[in-house]
Tab-separated table of C-alpha atoms and ligand atoms in Angstrom:
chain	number	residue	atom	x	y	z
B	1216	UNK	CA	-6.280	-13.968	-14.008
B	1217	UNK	CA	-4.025	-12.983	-11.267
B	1218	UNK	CA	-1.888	-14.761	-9.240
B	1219	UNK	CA	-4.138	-16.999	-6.928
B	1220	UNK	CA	-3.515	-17.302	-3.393
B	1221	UNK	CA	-3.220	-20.992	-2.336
B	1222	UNK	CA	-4.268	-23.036	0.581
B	1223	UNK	CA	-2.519	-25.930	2.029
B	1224	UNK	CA	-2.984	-27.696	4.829
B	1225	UNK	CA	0.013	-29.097	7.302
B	1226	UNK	CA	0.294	-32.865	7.571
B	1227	UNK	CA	1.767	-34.995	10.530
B	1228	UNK	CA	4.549	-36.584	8.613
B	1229	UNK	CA	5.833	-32.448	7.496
B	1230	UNK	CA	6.255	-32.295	11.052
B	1231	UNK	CA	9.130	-33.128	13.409
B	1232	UNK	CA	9.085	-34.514	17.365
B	1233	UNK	CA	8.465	-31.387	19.064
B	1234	UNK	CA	5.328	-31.738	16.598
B	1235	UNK	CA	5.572	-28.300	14.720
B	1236	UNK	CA	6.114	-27.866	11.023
B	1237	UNK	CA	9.705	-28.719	10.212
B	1238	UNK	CA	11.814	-25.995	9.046
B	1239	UNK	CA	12.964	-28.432	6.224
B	1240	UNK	CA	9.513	-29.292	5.441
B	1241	UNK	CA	8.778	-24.956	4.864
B	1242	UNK	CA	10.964	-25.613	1.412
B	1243	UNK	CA	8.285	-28.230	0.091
B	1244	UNK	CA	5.221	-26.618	1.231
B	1245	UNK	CA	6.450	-22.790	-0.425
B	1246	UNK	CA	7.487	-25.324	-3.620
B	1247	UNK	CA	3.934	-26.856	-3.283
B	1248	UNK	CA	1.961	-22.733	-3.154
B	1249	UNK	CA	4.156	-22.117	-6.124
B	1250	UNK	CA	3.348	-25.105	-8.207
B	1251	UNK	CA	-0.677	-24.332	-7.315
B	1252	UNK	CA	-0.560	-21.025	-8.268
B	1253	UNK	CA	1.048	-21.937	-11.735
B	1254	UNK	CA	-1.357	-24.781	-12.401
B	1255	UNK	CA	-4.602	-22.682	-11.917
B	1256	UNK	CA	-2.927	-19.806	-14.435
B	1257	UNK	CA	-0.649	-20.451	-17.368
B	1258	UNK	CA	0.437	-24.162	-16.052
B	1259	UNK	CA	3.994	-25.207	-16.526
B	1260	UNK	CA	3.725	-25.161	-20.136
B	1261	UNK	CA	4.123	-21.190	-19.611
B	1262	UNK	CA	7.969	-21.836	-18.939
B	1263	UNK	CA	8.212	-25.603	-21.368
B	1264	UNK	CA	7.236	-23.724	-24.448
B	1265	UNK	CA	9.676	-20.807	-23.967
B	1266	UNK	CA	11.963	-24.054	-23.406
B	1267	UNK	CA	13.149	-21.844	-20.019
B	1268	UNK	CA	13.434	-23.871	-16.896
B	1269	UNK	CA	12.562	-21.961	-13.691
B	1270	UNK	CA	15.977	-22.860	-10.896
B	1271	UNK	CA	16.555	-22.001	-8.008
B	1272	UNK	CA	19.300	-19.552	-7.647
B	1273	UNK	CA	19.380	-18.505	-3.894
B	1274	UNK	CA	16.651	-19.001	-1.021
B	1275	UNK	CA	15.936	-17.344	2.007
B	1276	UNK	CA	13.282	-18.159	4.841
B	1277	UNK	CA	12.658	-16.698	8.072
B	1278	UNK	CA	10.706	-18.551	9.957
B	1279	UNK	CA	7.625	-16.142	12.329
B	1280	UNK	CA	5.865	-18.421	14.455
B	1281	UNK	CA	5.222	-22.283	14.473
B	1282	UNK	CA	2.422	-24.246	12.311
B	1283	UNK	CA	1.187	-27.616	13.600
B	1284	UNK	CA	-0.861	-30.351	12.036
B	1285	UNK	CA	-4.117	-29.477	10.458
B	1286	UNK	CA	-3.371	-25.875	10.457
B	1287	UNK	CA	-4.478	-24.287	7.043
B	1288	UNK	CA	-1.785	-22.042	5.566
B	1289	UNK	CA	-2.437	-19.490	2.966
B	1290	UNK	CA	0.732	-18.973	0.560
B	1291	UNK	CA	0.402	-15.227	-1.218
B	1292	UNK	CA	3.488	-15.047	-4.089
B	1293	UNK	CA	4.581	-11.772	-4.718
B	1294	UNK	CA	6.880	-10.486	-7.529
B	1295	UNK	CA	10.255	-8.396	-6.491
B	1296	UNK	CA	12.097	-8.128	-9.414
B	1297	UNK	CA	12.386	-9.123	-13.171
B	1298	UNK	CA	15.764	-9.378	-15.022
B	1299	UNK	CA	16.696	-10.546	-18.428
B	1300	UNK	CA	17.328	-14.369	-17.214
B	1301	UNK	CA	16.488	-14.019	-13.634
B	1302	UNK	CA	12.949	-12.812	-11.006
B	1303	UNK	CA	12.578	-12.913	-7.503
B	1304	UNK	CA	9.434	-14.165	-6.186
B	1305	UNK	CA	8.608	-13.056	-2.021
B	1306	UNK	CA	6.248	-15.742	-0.526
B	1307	UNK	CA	4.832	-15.492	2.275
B	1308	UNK	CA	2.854	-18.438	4.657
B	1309	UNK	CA	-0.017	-16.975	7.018
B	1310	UNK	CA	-2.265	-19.176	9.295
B	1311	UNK	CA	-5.656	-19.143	8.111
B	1312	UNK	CA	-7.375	-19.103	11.666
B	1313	UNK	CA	-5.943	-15.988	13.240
B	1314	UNK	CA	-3.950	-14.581	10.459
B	1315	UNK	CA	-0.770	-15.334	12.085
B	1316	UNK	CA	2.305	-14.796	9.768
B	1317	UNK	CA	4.344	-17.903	10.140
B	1318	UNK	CA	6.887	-18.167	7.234
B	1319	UNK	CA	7.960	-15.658	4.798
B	1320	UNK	CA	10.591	-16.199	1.627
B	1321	UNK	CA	12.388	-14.939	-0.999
B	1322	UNK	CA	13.495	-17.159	-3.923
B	1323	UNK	CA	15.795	-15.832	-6.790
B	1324	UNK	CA	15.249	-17.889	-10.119
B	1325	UNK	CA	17.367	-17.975	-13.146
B	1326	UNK	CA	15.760	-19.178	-16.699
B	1327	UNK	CA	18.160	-21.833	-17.925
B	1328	UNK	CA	17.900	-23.895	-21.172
B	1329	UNK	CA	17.999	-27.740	-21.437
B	1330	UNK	CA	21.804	-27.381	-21.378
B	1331	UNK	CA	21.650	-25.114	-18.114
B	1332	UNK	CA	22.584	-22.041	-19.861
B	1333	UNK	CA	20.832	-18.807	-18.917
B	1334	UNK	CA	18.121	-17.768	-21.163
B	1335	UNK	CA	15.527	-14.593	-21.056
B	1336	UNK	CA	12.601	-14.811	-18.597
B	1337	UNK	CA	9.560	-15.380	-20.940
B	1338	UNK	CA	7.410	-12.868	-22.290
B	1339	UNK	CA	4.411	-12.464	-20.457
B	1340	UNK	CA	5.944	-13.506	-16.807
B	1341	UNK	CA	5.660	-9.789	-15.296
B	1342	UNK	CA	2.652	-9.302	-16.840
B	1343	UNK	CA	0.819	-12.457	-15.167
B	1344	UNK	CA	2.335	-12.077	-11.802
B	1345	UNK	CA	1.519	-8.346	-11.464
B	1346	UNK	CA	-1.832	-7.804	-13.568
B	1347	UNK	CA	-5.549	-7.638	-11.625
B	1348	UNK	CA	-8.026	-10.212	-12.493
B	1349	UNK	CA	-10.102	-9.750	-15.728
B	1350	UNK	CA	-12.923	-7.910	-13.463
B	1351	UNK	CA	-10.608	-4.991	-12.635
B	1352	UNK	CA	-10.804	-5.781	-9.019
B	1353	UNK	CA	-7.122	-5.390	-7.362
B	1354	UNK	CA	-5.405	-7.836	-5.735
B	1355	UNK	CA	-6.652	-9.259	-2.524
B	1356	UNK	CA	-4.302	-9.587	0.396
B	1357	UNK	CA	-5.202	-10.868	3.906
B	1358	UNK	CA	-2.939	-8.254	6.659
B	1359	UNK	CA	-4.271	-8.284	10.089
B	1360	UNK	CA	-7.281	-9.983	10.270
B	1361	UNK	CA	-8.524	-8.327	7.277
B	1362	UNK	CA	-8.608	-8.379	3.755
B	1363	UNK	CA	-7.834	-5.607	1.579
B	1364	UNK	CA	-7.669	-5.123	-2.462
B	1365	UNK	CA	-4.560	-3.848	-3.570
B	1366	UNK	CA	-3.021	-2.061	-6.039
B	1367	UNK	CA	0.628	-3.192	-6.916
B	1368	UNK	CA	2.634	-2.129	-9.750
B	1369	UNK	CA	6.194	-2.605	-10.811
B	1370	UNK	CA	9.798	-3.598	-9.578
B	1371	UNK	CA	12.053	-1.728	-7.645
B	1372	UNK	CA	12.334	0.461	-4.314
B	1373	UNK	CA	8.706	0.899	-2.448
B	1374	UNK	CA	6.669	3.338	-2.278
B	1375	UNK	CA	3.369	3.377	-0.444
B	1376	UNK	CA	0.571	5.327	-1.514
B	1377	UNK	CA	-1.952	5.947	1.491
B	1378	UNK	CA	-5.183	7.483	0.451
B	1379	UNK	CA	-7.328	9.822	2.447
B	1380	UNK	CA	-11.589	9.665	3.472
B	1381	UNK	CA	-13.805	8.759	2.279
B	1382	UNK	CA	-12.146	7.893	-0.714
B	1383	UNK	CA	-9.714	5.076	-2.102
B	1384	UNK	CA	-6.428	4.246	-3.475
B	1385	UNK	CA	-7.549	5.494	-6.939
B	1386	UNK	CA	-6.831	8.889	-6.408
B	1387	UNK	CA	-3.053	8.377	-7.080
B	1388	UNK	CA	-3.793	6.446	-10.442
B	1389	UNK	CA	-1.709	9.135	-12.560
B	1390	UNK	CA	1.540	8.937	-9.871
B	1391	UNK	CA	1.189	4.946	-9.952
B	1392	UNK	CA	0.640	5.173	-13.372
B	1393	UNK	CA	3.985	7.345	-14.337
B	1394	UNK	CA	6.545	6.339	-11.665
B	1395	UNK	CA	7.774	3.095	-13.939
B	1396	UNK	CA	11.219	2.583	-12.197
B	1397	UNK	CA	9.311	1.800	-8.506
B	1398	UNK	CA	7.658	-0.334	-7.556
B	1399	UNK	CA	4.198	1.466	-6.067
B	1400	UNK	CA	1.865	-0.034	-3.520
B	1401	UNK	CA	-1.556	1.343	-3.294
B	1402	UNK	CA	-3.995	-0.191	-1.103
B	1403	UNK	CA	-7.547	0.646	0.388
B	1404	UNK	CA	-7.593	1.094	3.538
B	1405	UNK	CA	-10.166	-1.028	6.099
B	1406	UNK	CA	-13.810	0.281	5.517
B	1407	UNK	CA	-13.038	1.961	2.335
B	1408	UNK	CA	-12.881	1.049	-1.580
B	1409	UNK	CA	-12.954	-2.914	-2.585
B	1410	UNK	CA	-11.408	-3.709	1.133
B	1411	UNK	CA	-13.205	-5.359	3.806
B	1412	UNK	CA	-14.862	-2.986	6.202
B	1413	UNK	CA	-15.758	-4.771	9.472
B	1414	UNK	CA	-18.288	-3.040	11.801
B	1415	UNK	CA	-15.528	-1.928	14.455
B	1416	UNK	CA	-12.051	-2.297	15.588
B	1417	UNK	CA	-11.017	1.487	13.174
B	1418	UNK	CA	-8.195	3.761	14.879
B	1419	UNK	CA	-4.963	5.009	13.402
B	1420	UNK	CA	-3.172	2.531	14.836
B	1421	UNK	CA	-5.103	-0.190	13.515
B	1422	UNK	CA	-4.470	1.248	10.022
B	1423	UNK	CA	-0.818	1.856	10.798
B	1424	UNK	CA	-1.141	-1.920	11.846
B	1425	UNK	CA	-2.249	-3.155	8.955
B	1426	UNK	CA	-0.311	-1.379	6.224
B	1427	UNK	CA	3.414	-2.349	8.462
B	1428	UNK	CA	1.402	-6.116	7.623
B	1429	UNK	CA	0.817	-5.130	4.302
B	1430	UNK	CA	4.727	-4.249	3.943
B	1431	UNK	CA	5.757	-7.658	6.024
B	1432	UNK	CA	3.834	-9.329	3.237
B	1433	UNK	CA	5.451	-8.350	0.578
B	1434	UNK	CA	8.979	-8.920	1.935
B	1435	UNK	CA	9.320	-4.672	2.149
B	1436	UNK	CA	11.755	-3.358	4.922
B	1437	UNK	CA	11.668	0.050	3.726
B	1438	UNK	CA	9.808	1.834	2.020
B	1439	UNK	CA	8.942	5.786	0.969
B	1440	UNK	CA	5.505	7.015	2.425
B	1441	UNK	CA	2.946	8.960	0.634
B	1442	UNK	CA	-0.233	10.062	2.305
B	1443	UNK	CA	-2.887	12.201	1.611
B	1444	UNK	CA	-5.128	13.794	4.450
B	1445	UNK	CA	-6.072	10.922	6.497
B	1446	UNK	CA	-3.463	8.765	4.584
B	1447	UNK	CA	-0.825	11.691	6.302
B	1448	UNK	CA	-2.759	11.084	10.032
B	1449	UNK	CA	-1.846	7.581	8.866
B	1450	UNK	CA	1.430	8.152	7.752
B	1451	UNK	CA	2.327	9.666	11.243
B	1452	UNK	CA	1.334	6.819	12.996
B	1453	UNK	CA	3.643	4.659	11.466
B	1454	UNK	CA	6.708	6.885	11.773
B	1455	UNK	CA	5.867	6.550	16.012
B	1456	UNK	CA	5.535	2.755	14.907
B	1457	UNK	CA	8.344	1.624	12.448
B	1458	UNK	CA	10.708	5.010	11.477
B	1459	UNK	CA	12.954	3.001	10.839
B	1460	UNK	CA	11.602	1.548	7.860
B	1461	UNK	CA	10.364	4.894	6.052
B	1462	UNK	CA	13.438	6.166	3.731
B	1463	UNK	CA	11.271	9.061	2.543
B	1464	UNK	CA	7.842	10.712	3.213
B	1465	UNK	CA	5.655	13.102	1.186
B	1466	UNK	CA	2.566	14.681	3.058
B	1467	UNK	CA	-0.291	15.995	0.492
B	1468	UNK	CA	-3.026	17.924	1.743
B	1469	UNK	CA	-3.034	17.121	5.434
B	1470	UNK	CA	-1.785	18.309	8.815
B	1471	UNK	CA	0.019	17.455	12.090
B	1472	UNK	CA	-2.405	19.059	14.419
B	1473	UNK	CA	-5.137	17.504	16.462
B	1474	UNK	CA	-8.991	17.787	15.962
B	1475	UNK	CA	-9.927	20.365	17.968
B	1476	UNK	CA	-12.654	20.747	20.173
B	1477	UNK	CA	-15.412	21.835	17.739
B	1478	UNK	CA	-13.809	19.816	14.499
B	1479	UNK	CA	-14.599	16.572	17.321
B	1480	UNK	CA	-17.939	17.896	17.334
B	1481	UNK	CA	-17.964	17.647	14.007
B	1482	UNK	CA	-17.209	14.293	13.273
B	1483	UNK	CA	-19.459	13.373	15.544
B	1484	UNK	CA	-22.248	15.505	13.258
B	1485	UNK	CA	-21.059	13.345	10.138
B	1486	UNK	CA	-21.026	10.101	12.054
B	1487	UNK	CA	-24.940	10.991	12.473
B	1488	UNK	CA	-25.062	12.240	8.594
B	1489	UNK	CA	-23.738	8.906	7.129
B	1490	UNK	CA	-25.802	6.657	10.157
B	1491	UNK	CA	-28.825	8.984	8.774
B	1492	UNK	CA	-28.327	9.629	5.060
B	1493	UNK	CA	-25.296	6.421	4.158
B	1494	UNK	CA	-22.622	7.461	2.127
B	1495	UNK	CA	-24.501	9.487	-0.950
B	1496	UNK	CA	-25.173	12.064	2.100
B	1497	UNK	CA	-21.437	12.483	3.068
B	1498	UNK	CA	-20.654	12.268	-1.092
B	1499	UNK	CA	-22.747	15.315	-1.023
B	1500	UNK	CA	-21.698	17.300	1.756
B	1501	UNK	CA	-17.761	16.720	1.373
B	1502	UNK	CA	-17.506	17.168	-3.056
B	1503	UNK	CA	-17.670	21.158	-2.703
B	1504	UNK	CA	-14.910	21.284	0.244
B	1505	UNK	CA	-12.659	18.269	-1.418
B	1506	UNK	CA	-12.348	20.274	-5.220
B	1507	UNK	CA	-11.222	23.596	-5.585
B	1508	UNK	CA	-13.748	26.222	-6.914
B	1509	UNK	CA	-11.889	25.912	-10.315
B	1510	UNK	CA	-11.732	22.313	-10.675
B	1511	UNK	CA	-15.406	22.025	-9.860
B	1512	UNK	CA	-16.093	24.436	-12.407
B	1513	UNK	CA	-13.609	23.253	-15.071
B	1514	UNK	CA	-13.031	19.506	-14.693
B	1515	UNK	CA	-17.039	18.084	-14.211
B	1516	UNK	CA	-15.601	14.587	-15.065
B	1517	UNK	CA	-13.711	14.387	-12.337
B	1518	UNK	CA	-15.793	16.062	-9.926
B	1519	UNK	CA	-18.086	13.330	-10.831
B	1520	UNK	CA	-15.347	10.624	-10.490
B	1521	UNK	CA	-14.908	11.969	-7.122
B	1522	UNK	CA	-18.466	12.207	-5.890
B	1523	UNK	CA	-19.038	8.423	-7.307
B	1524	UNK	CA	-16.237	7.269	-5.052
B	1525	UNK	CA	-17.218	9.152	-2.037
B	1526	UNK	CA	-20.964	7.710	-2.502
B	1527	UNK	CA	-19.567	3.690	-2.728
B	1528	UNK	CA	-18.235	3.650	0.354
B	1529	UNK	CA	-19.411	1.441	3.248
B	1530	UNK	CA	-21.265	3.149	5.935
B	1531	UNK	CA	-19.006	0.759	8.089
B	1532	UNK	CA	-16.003	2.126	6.908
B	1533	UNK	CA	-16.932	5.430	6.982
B	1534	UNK	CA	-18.192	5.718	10.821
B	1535	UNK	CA	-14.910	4.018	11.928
B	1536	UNK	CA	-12.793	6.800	10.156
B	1537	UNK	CA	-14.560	9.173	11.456
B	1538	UNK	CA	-13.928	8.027	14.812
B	1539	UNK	CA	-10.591	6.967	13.665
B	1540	UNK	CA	-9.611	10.630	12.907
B	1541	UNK	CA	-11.914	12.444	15.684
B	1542	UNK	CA	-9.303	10.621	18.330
B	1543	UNK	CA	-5.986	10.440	16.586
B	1544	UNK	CA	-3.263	12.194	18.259
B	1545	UNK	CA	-1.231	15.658	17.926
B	1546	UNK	CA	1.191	14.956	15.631
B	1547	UNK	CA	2.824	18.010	15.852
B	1548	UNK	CA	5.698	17.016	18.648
B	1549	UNK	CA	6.579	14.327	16.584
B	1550	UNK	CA	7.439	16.652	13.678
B	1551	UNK	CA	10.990	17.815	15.169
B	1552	UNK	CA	11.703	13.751	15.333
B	1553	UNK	CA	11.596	13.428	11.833
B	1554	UNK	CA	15.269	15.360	10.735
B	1555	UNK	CA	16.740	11.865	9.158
B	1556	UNK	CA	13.712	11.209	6.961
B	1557	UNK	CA	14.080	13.348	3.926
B	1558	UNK	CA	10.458	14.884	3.359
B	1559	UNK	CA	7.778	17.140	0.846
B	1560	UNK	CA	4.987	18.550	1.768
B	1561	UNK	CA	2.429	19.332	-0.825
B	1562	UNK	CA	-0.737	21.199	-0.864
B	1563	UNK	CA	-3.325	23.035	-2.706
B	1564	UNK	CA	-3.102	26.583	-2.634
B	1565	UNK	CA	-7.118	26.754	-2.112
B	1566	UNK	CA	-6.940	23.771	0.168
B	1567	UNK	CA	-9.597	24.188	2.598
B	1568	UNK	CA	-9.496	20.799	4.449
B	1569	UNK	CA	-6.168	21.179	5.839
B	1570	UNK	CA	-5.183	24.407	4.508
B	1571	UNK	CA	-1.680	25.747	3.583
B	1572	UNK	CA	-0.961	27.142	6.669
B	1573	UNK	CA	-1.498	23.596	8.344
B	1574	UNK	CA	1.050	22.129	5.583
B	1575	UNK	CA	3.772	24.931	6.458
B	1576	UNK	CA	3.661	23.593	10.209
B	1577	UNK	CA	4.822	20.796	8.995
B	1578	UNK	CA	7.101	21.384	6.320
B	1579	UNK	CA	8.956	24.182	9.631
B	1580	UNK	CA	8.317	21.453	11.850
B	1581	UNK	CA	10.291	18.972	10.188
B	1582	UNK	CA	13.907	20.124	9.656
B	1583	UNK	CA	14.854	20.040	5.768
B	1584	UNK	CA	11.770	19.572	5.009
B	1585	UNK	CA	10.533	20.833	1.724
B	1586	UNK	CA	7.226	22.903	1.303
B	1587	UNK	CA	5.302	23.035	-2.871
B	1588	UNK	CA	2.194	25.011	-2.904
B	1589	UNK	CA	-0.212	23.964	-6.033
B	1590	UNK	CA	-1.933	26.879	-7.257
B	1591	UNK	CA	-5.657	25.781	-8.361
B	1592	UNK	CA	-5.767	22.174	-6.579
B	1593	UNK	CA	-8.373	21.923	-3.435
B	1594	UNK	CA	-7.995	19.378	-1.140
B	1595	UNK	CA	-7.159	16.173	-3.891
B	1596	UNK	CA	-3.879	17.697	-5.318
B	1597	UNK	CA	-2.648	14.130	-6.898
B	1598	UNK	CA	-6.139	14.258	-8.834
B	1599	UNK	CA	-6.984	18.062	-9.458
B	1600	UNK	CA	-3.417	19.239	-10.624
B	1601	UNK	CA	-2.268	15.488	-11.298
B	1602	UNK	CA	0.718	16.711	-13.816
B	1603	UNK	CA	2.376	18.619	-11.254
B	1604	UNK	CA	2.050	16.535	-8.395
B	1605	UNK	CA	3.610	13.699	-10.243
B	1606	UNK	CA	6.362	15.854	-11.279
B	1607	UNK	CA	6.827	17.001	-7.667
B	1608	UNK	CA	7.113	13.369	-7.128
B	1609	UNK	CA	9.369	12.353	-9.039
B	1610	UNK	CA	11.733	15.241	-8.446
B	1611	UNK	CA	11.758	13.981	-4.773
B	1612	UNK	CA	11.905	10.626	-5.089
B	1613	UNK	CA	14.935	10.973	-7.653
B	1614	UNK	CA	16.826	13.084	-4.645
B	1615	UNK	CA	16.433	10.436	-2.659
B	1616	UNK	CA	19.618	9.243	-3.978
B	1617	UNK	CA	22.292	9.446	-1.111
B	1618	UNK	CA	24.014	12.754	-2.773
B	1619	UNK	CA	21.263	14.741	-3.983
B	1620	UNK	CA	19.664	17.132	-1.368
B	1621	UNK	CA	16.961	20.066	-1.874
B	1622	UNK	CA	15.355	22.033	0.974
B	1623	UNK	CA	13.040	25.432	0.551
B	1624	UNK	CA	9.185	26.513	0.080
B	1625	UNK	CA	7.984	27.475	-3.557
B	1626	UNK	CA	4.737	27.926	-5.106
B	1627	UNK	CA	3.925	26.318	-8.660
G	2676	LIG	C1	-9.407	13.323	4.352
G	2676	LIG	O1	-9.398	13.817	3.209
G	2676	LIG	O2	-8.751	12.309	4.627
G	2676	LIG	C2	-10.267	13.966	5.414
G	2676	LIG	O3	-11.135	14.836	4.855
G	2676	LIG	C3	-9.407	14.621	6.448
G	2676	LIG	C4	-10.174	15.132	7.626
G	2676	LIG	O4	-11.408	15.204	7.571
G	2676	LIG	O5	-9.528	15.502	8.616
């Protein structure tokens, strides 16, 4: 089972004369989630039989907005890091009614023995706090007023994986799957995958929204972006939003410009397609301009893994993308902003979504920025060629280190 959130409700006597929550009170209450969460997995006995006492090394809280009696507050306990004798858990403390982030925390724990020496964090810790319930659903996290399911993996620096439409954060299972020294976030978006879709509210800012909620969540300042398609109209958004915290971005398979005229036209065509036909209609009309010609005629399995996750999808979710990505803005005079972020830009050479000559705008529009052409991937390079996109991922994220620095275009 995974980590559960936990619920727990603000009494009178946590709270001080100006009647909100007392800061001093916060301690107890992120104590309390923690204690919860243990009791309805391993229990204590987790930490008793590996005769390895949980203390408190360090604590930090910042304290968001005030809680009053009666308020319900969910507490969501995150893993940061794993050492030999010592983890840091990230909690955070969000009002039920109005998802209002009140609290958030970091606590750093060192395993000591009965005599207070340290001794190894137990077997099995990383593995409960991080794995998905026995259902294979991810985890669920409550950003913005919604809930989404989540894929997180591993310790380490961030990186964000932002899929594209209709599709879900399972199209970047082999990078999450190979990059073992970071620690990879991969949600799905609103409408799409396990996450909720609500009937309206769907523009790139709202996504941008609720992924910079995603990262408050889990205690992330900074992170390195990775977007696909949409996931790169996405990915855009939050560099206008919060460039600060984006320490690297890789684009795959999208563009910077603007729908034009007749591609508006044609959202609106699809928007009647799914409305009509639901989501097996758009399946069916997007699988032969999504694969290239050679995947769809060497890699069936996966052109079937691809049509199955276009054809889940909420008809919800996929009207609000399309209007979502029918108004998004030109990206393209943002482009010259970006010199300080170190950047690739990846795409299929038989991409015919957002075609090679819309991923050279950006990788000339943004100074330094480095340009990899995939022969034989379509439009789902992380999926069709998924070898060499991890590889081009890795290479960048390992020059990410302050020294290192590569620049160019090259085709592989
Ligand atoms: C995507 O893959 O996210 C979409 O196909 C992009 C688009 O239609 O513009």
């Amino acid at each position: 089972m995974a980590p559960p959130d936990v619920d727990l409700t603000v009494y009178p006597d946590e709270c001080d004369s100006f009647g909100h929550l007392n800061q001093a009170a916060f301690l107890s209450l992120f104590e309390r989630a923690r204690w919860e969460m243990l009791a309805r997995g391993p229990g204590m006995d987790f930490f008793t039989r590996a005769a390895a006492s949980p203390a408190v090394r360090k604590a930090e809280i910042e304290y968001h907005a005030p809680a009053f009696p009666g308020d319900v507050l969910r507490f969501q306990t995150t893993l940061l890091h794993v050492g030999h004798t010592s983890f840091t858990l990230r909690q955070s403390a969000r009002r039920v009614q109005g998802d209002a982030l009140i609290a958030t925390a970091e606590f750093i724990f060192v395993c000591i023995d009965r005599d207070g020496r340290p001794v190894a964090v137990p077997a099995g810790w990383e593995q409960f706090m991080n794995q998905r319930s026995p259902g294979g659903t991810l985890r669920r996290l409550t950003v913005n007023g919604v809930n989404l399911g989540v894929e997180i993996k591993g310790t380490g620096p961030a990186i964000l994986f932002i899929h594209g439409y209709p599709l879900d954060h399972s199209i970047w299972q082999a990078q999450v799957a190979a990059l073992e020294d970071w620690m990879r976030i991969a949600p799905d978006l609103r409408g799409m995958g396990q996450s909720d879709a609500p009937d309206l509210g769907y523009s790139m800012a709202t996504y941008a929204e609720d992924l910079l909620a995603l990262l408050d969540t889990l205690g992330l300042k900074e992170v390195v972006l990775c977007g696909l398609s949409m996931g790169g109209y996405i990915a855009f958004e939050l560099l206008r939003r919060a460039q600060n915290r984006i320490r690297g971005l890789i684009l795959m398979d999208t563009r910077a410009e603007a729908d034009s005229p007749e591609g508006k036209r044609a959202r609106d065509v699809a928007m009647a397609q799914a409305r009509e036909g639901g989501a097996q209609a758009i399946a069916d009309a997007m699988l032969p301009k999504m694969l290239s010609p050679r995947t769809l005629r060497e890699n069936p399995a996966l052109a079937e893994q691809v049509r199955k996750m276009m054809a889940s999808m909420e008809v919800a979710g996929l009207l609000g993308a399309l209007g979502a990505m029918r108004d998004r803005p030109d990206s393209t005079p943002l482009l010259k902003e970006l010199s300080g972020i170190p950047t690739l830009v990846v795409v299929g050479a038989e991409d015919q979504v957002t075609t090679p000559d819309s991923a050279k705008i950006i990788a000339d529009g943004i100074p330094g920025a480095r340009l990899a052409i995939v022969s034989g991937a379509g439009h789902l390079t992380p999926l069709e060629r998924a070898p060499e996109a991890t590889a081009l991922v890795v290479e960048f994220l390992r020059s990410l280190s302050p020294e290192a620095h590569s620049h160019g275009h090259e085709t592989i």
